[in-house]
Short mmCIF file of C-alpha atoms in Angstrom, two decimals:
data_model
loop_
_atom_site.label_atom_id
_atom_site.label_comp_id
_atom_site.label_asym_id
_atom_site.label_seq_id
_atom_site.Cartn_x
_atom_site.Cartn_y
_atom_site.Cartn_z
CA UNK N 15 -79.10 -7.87 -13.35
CA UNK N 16 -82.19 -6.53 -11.63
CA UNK N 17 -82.13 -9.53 -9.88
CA UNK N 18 -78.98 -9.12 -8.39
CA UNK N 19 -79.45 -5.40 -7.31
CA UNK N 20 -82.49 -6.37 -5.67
CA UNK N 21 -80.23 -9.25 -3.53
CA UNK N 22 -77.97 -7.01 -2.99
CA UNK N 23 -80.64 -4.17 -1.30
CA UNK N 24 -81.52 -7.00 0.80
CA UNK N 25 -78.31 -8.12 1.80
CA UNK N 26 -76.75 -4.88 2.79
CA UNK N 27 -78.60 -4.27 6.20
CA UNK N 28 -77.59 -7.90 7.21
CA UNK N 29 -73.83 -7.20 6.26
CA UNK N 30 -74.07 -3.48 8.12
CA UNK N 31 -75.97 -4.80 11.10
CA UNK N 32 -73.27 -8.14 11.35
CA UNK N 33 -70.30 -5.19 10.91
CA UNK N 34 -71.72 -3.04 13.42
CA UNK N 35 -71.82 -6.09 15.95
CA UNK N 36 -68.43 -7.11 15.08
CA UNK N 37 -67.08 -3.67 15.67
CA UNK N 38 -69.56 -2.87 18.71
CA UNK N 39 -69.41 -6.36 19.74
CA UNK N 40 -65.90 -7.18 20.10
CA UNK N 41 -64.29 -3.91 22.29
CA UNK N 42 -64.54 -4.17 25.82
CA UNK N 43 -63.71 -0.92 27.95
CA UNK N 44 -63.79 -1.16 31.93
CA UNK N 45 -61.41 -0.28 34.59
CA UNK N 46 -59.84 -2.00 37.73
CA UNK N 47 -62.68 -1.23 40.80
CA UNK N 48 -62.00 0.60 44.01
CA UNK N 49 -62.00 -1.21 46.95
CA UNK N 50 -60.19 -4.87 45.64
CA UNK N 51 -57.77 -4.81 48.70
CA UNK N 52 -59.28 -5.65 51.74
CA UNK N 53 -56.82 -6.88 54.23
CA UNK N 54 -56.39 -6.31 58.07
CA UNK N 55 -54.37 -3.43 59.57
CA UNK N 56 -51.43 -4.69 61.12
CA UNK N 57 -50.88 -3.96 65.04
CA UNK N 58 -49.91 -1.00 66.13
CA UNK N 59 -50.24 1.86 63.42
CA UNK N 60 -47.79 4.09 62.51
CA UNK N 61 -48.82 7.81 63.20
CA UNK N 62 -48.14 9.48 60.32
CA UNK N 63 -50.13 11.47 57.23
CA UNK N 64 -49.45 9.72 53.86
CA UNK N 65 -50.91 10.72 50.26
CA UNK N 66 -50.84 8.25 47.62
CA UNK N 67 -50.19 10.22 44.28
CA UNK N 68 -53.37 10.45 41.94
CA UNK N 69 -51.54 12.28 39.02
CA UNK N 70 -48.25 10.80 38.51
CA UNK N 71 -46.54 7.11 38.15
CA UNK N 72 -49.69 5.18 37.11
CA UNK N 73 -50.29 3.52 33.63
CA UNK N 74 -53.36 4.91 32.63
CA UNK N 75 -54.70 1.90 30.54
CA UNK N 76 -53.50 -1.47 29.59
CA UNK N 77 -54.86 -2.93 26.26
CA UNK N 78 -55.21 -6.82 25.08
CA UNK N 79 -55.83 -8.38 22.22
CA UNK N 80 -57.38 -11.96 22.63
CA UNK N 81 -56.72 -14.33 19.68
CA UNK N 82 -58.45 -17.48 20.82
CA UNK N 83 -61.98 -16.56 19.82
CA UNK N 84 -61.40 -14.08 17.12
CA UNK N 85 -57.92 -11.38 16.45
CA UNK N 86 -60.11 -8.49 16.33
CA UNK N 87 -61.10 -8.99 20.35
CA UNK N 88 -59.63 -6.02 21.95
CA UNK N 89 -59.87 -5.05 25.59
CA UNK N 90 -58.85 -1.58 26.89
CA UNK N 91 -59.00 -1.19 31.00
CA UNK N 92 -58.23 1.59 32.88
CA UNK N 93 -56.06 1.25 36.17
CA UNK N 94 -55.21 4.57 37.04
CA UNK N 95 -58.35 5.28 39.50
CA UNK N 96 -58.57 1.63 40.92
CA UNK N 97 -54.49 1.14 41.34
CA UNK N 98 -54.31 4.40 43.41
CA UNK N 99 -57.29 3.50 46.01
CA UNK N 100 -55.93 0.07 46.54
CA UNK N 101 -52.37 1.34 47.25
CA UNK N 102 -54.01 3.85 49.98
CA UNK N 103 -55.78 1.23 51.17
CA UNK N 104 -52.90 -1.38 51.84
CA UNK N 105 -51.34 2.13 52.91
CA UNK N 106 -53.85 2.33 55.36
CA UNK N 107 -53.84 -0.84 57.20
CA UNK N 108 -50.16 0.23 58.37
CA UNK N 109 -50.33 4.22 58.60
CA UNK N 110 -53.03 5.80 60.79
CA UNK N 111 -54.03 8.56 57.76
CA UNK N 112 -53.96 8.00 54.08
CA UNK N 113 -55.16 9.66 51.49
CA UNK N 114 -55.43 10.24 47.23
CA UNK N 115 -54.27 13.56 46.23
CA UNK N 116 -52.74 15.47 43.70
CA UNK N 117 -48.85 16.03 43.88
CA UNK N 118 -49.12 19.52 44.05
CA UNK N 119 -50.44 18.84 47.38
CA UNK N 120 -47.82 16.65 48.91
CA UNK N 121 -46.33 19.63 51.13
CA UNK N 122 -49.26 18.99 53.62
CA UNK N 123 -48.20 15.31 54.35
CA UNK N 124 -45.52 13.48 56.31
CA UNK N 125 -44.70 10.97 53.11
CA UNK N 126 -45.84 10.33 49.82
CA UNK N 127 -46.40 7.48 48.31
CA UNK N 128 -45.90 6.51 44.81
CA UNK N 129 -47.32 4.08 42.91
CA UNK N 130 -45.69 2.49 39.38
CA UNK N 131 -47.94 -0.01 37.94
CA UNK N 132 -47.33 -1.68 34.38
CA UNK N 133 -48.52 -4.76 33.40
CA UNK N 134 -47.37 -6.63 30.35
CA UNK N 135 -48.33 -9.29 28.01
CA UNK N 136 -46.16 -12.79 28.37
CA UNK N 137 -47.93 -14.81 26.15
CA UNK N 138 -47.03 -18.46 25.98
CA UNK N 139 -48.33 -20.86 22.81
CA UNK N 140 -47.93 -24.23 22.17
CA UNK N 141 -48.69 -26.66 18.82
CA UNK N 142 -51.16 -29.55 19.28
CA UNK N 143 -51.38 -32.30 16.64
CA UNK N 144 -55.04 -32.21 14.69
CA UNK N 145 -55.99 -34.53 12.27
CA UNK N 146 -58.83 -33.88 10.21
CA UNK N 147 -60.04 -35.35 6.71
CA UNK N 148 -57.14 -38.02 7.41
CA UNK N 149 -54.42 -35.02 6.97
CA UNK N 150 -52.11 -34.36 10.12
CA UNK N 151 -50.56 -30.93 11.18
CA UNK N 152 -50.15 -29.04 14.27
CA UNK N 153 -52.13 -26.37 15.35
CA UNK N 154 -50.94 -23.03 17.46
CA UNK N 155 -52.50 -22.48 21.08
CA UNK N 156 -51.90 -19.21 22.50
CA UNK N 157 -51.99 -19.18 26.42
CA UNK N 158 -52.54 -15.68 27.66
CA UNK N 159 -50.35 -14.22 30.42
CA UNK N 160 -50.20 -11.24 32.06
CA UNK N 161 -47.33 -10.09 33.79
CA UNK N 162 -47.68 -7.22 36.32
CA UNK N 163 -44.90 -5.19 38.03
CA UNK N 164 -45.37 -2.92 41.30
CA UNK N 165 -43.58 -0.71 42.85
CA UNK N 166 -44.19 1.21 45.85
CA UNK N 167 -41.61 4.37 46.94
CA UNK N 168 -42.38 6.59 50.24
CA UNK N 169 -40.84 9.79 49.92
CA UNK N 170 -39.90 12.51 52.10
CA UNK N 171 -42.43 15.08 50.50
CA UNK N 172 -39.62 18.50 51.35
CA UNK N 173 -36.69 16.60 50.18
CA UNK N 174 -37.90 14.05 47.87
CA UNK N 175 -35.33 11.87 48.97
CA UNK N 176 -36.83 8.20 49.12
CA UNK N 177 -37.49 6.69 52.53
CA UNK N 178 -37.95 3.44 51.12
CA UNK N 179 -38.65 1.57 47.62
CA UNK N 180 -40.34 -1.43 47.62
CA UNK N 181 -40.95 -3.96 44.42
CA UNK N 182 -43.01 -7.04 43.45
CA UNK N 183 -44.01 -8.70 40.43
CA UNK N 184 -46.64 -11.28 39.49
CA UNK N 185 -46.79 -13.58 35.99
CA UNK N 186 -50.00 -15.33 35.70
CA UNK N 187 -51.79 -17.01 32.89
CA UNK N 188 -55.58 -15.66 31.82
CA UNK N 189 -58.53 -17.85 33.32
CA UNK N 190 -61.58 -17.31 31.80
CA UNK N 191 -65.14 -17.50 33.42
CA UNK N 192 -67.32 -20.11 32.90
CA UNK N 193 -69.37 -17.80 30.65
CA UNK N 194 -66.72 -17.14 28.22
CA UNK N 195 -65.43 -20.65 28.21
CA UNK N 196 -69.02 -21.78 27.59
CA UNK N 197 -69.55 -19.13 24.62
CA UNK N 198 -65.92 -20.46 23.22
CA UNK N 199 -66.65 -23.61 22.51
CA UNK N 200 -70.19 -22.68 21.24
CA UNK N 201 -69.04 -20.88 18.93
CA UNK N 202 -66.63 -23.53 17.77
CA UNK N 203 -69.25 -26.34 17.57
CA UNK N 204 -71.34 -23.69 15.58
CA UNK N 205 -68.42 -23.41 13.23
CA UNK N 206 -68.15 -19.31 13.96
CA UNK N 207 -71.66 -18.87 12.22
CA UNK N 208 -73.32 -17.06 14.99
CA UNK N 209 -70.34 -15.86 15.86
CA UNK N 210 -71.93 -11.92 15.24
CA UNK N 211 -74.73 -12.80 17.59
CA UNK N 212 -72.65 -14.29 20.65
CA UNK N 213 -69.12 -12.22 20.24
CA UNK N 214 -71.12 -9.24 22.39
CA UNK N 215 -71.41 -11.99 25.37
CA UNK N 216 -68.12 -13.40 25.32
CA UNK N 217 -66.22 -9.95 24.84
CA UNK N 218 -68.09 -8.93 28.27
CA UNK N 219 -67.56 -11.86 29.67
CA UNK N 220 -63.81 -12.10 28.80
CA UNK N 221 -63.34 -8.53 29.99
CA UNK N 222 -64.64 -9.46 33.47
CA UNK N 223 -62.25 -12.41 33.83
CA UNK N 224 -59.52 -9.88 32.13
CA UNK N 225 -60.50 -7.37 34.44
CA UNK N 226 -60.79 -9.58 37.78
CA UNK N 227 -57.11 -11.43 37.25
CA UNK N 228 -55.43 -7.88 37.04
CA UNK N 229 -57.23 -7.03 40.29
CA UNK N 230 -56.17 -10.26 41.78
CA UNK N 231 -52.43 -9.82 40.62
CA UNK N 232 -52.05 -5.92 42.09
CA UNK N 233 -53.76 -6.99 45.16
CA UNK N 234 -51.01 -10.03 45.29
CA UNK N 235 -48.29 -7.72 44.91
CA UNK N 236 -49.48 -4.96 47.32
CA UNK N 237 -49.54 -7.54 49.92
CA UNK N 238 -46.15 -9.04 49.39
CA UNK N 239 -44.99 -5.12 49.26
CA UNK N 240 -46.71 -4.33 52.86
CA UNK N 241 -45.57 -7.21 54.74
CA UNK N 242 -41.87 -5.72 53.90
CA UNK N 243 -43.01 -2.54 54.66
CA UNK N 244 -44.39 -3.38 58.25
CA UNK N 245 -41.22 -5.19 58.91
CA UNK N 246 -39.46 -2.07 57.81
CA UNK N 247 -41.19 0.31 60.56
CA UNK N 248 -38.16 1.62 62.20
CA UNK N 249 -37.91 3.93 59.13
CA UNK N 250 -40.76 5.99 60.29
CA UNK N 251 -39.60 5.95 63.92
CA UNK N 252 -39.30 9.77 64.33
CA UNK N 253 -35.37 11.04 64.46
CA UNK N 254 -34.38 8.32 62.21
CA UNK N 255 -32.22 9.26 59.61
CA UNK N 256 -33.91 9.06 55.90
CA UNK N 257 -31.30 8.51 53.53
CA UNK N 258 -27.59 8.92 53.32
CA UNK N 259 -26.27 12.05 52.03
CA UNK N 260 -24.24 12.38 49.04
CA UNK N 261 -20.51 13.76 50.02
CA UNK N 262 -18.34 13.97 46.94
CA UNK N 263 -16.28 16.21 48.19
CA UNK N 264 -12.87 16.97 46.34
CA UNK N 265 -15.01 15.04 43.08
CA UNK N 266 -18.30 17.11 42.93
CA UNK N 267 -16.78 20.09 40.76
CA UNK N 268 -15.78 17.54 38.36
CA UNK N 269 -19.31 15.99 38.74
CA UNK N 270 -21.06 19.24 38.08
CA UNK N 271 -19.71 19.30 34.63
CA UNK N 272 -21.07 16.03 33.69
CA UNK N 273 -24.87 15.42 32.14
CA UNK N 274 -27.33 12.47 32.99
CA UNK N 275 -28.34 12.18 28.94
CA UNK N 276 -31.92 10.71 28.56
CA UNK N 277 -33.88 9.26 25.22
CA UNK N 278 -37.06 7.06 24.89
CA UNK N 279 -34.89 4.21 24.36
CA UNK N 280 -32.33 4.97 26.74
CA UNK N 281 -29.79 6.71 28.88
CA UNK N 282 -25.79 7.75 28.73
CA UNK N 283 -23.66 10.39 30.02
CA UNK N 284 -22.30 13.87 28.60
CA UNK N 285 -19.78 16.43 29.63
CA UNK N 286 -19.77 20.19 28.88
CA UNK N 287 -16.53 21.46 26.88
CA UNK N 288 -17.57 25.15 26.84
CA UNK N 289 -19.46 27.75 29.18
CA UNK N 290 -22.16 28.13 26.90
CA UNK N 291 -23.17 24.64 27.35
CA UNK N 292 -21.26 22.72 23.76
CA UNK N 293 -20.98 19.47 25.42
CA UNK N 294 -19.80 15.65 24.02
CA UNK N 295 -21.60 12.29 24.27
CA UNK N 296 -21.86 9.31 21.93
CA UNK N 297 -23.50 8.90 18.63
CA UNK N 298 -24.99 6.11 20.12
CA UNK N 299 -26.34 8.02 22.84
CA UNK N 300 -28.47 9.88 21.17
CA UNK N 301 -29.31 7.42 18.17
CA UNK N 302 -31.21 9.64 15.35
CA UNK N 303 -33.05 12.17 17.72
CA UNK N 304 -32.36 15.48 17.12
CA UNK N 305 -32.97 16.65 20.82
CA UNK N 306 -32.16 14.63 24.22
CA UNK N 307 -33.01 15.37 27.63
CA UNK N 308 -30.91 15.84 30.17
CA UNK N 309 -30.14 16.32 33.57
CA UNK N 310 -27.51 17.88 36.23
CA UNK N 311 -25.99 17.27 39.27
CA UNK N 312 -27.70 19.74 40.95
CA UNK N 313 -31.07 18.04 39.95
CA UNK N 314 -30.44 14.86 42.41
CA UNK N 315 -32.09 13.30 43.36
CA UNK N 316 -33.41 13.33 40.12
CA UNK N 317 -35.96 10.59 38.58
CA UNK N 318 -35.43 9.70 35.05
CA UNK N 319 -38.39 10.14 32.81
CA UNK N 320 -40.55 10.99 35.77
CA UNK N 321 -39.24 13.85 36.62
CA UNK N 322 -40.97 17.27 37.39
CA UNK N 323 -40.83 20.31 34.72
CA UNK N 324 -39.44 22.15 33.78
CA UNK N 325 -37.53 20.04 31.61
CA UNK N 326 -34.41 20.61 29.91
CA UNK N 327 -33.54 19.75 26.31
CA UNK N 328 -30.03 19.63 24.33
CA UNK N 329 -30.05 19.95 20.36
CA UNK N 330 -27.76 17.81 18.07
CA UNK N 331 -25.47 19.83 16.48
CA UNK N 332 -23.11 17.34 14.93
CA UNK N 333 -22.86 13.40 14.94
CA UNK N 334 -20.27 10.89 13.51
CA UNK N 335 -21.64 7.61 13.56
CA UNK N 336 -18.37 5.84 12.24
CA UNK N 337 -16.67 6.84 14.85
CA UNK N 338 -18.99 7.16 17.53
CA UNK N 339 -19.18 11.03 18.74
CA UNK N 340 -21.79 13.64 18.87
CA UNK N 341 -21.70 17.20 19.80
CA UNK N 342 -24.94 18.75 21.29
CA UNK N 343 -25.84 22.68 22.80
CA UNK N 344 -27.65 23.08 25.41
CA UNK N 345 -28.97 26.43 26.78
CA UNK N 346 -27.28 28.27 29.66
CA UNK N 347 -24.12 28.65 31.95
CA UNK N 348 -22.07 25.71 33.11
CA UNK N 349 -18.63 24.88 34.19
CA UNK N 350 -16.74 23.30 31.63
CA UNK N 351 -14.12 20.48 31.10
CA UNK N 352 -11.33 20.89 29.26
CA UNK N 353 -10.21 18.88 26.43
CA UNK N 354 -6.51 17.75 26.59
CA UNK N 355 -5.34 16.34 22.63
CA UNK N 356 -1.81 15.94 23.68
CA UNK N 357 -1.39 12.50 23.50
CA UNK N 358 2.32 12.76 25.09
CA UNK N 359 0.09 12.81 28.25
CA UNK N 360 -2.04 9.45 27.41
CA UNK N 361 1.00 7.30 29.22
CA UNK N 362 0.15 3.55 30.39
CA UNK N 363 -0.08 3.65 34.17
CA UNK N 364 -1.68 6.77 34.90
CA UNK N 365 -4.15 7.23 37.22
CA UNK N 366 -7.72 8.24 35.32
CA UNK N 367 -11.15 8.77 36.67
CA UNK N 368 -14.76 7.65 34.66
CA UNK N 369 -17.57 10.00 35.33
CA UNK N 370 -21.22 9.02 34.46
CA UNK N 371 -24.57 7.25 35.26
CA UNK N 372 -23.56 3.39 35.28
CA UNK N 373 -26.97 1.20 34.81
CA UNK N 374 -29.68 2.84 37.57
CA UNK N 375 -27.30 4.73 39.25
CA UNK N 376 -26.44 8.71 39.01
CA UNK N 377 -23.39 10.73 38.75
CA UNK N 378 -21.00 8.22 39.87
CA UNK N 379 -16.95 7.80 40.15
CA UNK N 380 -14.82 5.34 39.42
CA UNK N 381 -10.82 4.90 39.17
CA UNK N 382 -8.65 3.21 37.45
CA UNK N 383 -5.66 3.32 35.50
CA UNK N 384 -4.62 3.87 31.70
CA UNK N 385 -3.81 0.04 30.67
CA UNK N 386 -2.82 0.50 27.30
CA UNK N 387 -3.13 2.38 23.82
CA UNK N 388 -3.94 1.31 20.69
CA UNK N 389 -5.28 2.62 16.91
CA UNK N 390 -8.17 1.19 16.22
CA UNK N 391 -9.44 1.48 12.35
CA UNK N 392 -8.05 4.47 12.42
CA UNK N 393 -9.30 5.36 16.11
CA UNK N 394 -7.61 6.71 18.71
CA UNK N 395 -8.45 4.62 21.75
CA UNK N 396 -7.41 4.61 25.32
CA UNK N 397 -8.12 0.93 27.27
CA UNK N 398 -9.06 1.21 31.03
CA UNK N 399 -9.20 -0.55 33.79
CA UNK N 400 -11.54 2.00 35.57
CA UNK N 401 -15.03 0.40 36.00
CA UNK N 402 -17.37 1.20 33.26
CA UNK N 403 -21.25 -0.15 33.01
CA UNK N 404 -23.82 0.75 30.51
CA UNK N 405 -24.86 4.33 31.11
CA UNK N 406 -21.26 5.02 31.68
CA UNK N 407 -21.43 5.79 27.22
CA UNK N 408 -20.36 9.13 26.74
CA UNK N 409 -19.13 10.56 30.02
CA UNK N 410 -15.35 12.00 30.49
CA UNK N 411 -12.26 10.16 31.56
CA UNK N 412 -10.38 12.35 32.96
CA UNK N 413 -6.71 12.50 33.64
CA UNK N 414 -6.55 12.77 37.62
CA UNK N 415 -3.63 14.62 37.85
CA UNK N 416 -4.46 17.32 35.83
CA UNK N 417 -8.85 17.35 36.09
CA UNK N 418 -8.82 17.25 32.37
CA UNK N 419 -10.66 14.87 29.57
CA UNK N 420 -8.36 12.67 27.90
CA UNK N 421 -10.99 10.58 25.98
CA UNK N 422 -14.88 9.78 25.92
CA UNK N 423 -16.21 6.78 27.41
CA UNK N 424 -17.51 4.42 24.98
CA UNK N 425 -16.92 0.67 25.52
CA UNK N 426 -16.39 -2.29 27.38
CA UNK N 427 -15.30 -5.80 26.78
CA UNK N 428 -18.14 -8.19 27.54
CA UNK N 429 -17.52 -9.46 31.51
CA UNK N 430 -18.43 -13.40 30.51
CA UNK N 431 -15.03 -12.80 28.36
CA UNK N 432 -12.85 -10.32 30.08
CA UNK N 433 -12.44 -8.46 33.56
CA UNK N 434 -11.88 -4.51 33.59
CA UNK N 435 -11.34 -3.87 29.88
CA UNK N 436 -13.28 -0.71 28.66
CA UNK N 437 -12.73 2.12 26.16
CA UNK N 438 -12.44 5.69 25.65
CA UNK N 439 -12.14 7.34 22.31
CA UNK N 440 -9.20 9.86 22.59
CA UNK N 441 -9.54 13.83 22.95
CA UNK N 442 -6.99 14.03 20.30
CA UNK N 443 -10.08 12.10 18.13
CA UNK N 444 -12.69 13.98 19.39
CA UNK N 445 -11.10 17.37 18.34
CA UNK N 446 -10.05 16.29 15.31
CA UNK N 447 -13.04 14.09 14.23
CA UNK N 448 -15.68 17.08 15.36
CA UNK N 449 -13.42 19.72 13.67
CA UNK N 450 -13.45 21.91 17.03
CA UNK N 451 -11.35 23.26 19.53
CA UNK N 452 -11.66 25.38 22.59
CA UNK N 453 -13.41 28.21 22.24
CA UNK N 454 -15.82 26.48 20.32
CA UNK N 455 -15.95 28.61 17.24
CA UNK N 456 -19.94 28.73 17.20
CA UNK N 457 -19.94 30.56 13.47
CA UNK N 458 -17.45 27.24 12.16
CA UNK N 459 -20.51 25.05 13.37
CA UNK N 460 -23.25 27.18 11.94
CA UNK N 461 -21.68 27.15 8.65
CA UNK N 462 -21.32 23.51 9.17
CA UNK N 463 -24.56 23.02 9.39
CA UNK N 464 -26.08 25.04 6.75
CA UNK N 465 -23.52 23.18 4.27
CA UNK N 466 -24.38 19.48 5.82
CA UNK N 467 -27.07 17.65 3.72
CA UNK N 468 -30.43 17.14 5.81
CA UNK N 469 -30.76 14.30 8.13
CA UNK N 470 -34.18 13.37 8.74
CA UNK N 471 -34.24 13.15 13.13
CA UNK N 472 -37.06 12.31 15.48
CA UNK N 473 -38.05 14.89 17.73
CA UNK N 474 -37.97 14.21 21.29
CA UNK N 475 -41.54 16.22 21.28
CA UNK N 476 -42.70 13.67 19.12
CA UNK N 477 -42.07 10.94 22.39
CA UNK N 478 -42.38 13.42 25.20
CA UNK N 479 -46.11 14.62 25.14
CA UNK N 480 -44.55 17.27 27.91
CA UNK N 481 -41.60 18.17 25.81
CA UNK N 482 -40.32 21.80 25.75
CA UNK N 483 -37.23 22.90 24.37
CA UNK N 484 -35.31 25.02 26.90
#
């Protein structure tokens, strides 16, 4: 026994000095250098004042795990600093004054210029067949990729309207220095034994070549990205016109009651049903968080998840995930649809309207007609032929003769099967699977609510570090 304790007091230093080299020895922190693009101006510079934003649009770190040498190799680089300089300096090589600022200072420039960087693992593996000790089977390779996106949008700095978006993307496979290829297969013919001793090298060494091929992909992109912007000029002759403006005319009133719904995992559409801002979406809209942003049409142009405070938040008030519907409250005054449950007025042929945020795009119109009606599971639904895209999920469609909500946009037939077949679940449903009517009777709700059992909902605070419930 007290030859075993005394072992053991010997052994421990070894096993604390191999842990702290593991643990010291296998993180690599750096961070993408300034100066990596160094191309030529073009001819002919345009005369203009551009900041590049330092403080918004930029991943601050990306983080990789390499599994070829050992799992517990992680690399952590920073790209906010580096990504900015090198977009005001391919900036620079086309207008005659660019600089890195903060965006509270953009009034003092003639554009700005913003900067959205991710990069991505794409790993590919493969199996190789091994044979040792006269036993075959197939060992995994994992090739690391990297696979970095860039885009580039000039803005006008009073407006914010966009003068021009540019985008590029890169997908390129890891290659390692000589010095971490040489430690690699050290290590292997050493069987991993000094693998405490040399995992210091090859994590610095790995990190460089990690390091240099994100460099090398941004400065790729930012190329590609200026050669369209140089042969897009004529934007930034003076008097020319920077963006279309939006005329909705007869339609914006019935816009202005509509919501741009936003989650972490997604986006949809809402419409307000009272003045005191009770408005309707889909259960699957808002999933299980009990608050969603969201967004109106007087905040276009408007940029989803990037968007300036203050922001605005809804609370969940009531869901129905069997049948699709949600009711949430926001805080405030807004014009209001109303809700028409006569379904003597849901007739085939008539002329409807879909209001919403199809895919990328914002408060949009579509028409269409009522093709048909049908019960389904016990549902009332109304089929469409009116265009409807994902995003569209929980906007109005609304009767055009009369400006009112006949049903809730929820559905569409898969276009690889069918042309111009979506879905709307009835007003008649709505009212009578939410239990309310208009006015909304606010002290039917609260009682409601106090009688429901608890649901357990995420937080959009928990997701939104700059959440604040308005």
């Amino acid at each position: 026994m007290v030859c075993f304790y005394s072992l053991a007091r010997r052994l421990l230093p070894c096993a604390a000095v191999v842990v702290c080299l593991l643990t010291a020895g296998c993180n690599y922190h750096g961070r993408i250098k300034r100066g990596i693009y160094k191309t030529p101006a073009f001819d002919h510079k345009i005369e203009a004042r551009v900041m590049v934003v330092a403080d918004k649009y930029i991943q601050q770190t990306f983080t990789f795990k390499d599994h070829n040498l050992t799992p517990i190799n992680s690399y952590t680089i920073r790209v906010d600093d580096g990504a900015a300089v090198a977009a005001a300096d391919a900036l620079g090589t086309l207008f005659s004054e660019v600089e890195v600022n903060l965006y509270k200072y953009r009034q003092n420039y003639d554009y700005i210029a913003e900067l959205d960087y991710k990069v991505e693992e794409d790993n590919d593996s493969f199996y190789r067949p091994v044979t040792e000790e006269g036993l075959l089977f197939f060992r995994k390779y994992i090739v690391p990729r990297f696979h970095t996106y860039v885009t580039l949008t000039l803005r006008d700095p009073h407006t914010r309207q966009p003068v021009i978006q540019l985008y590029n993307d890169k997908l390129t496979a890891l290659s390692f220095n000589n010095t971490a290829v040489g430690i690699y297969w050290f290590n292997r013919v050493t069987f991993s034994l000094l693998f405490p001793v040399i995992a210091p090298a090859y994590t610095s060494a790995a990190g460089g070549s990690i390091r240099k091929t994100l460099e090398k992909d941004l400065r790729t992109c930012l190329r590609k990205i200026m050669k369209e912007l140089e042969e897009n000029r004529i934007l930034f002759t003076p008097g020319q016109s920077v963006g279309y403006p939006r005329n909705d005319g007869r339609y914006r009133a019935l816009l202005e009651k509509t919501l741009y719904i936003e989650t972490p995992s997604g986006h949809g559409t809402g419409f307000f049903i009272s003045p005191d801002g009770y408005f309707i979406t889909n259960a699957h809209v808002v999933e299980d968080y009990r608050d969603v942003r969201y967004y109106l049409y007087e905040d276009l142009p408007l940029e989803p998840r990037r968007a300036e405070p203050p922001f605005r938040y809804a609370r969940v008030v009531k869901v129905n995930h069997a049948r699709d519907l949600a009711l949430l409250k926001a805080e405030g005054k807004f014009p209001y649809f109303k809700l028409d449950s006569d379904r003597s007025h849901y007739q085939t042929g008539n002329t409807v309207l879909v209001m919403g945020n199809p895919t990328t795009e914002q408060f949009s119109v579509t028409e269409g007609i009522i093709s048909g009606l049908k019960n389904d599971n016990g549902v009332d639904v109304i089929q469409t032929d009116a265009a409807i895209s994902g995003g569209n999920s929980g906007g109005p469609l609304v009767l055009r003769e009369t400006g009112e909500v006949i049903g809730v946009n929820t559905a569409v037939i898969n276009p690889k099967l069918a042309e111009n077949i979506g879905f709307a679940i009835s007003a008649f449903e709505v009212k009578r699977t939410l239990g309310i009517d208009q006015p909304i009777d606010e002290e039917k709700l609260r009682r409601e609510e106090v009688l429901a059992l608890p649901v357990q909902r995420r937080c959009a605070e928990d997701v939104y570090p700059d959440a604040k419930i308005m």
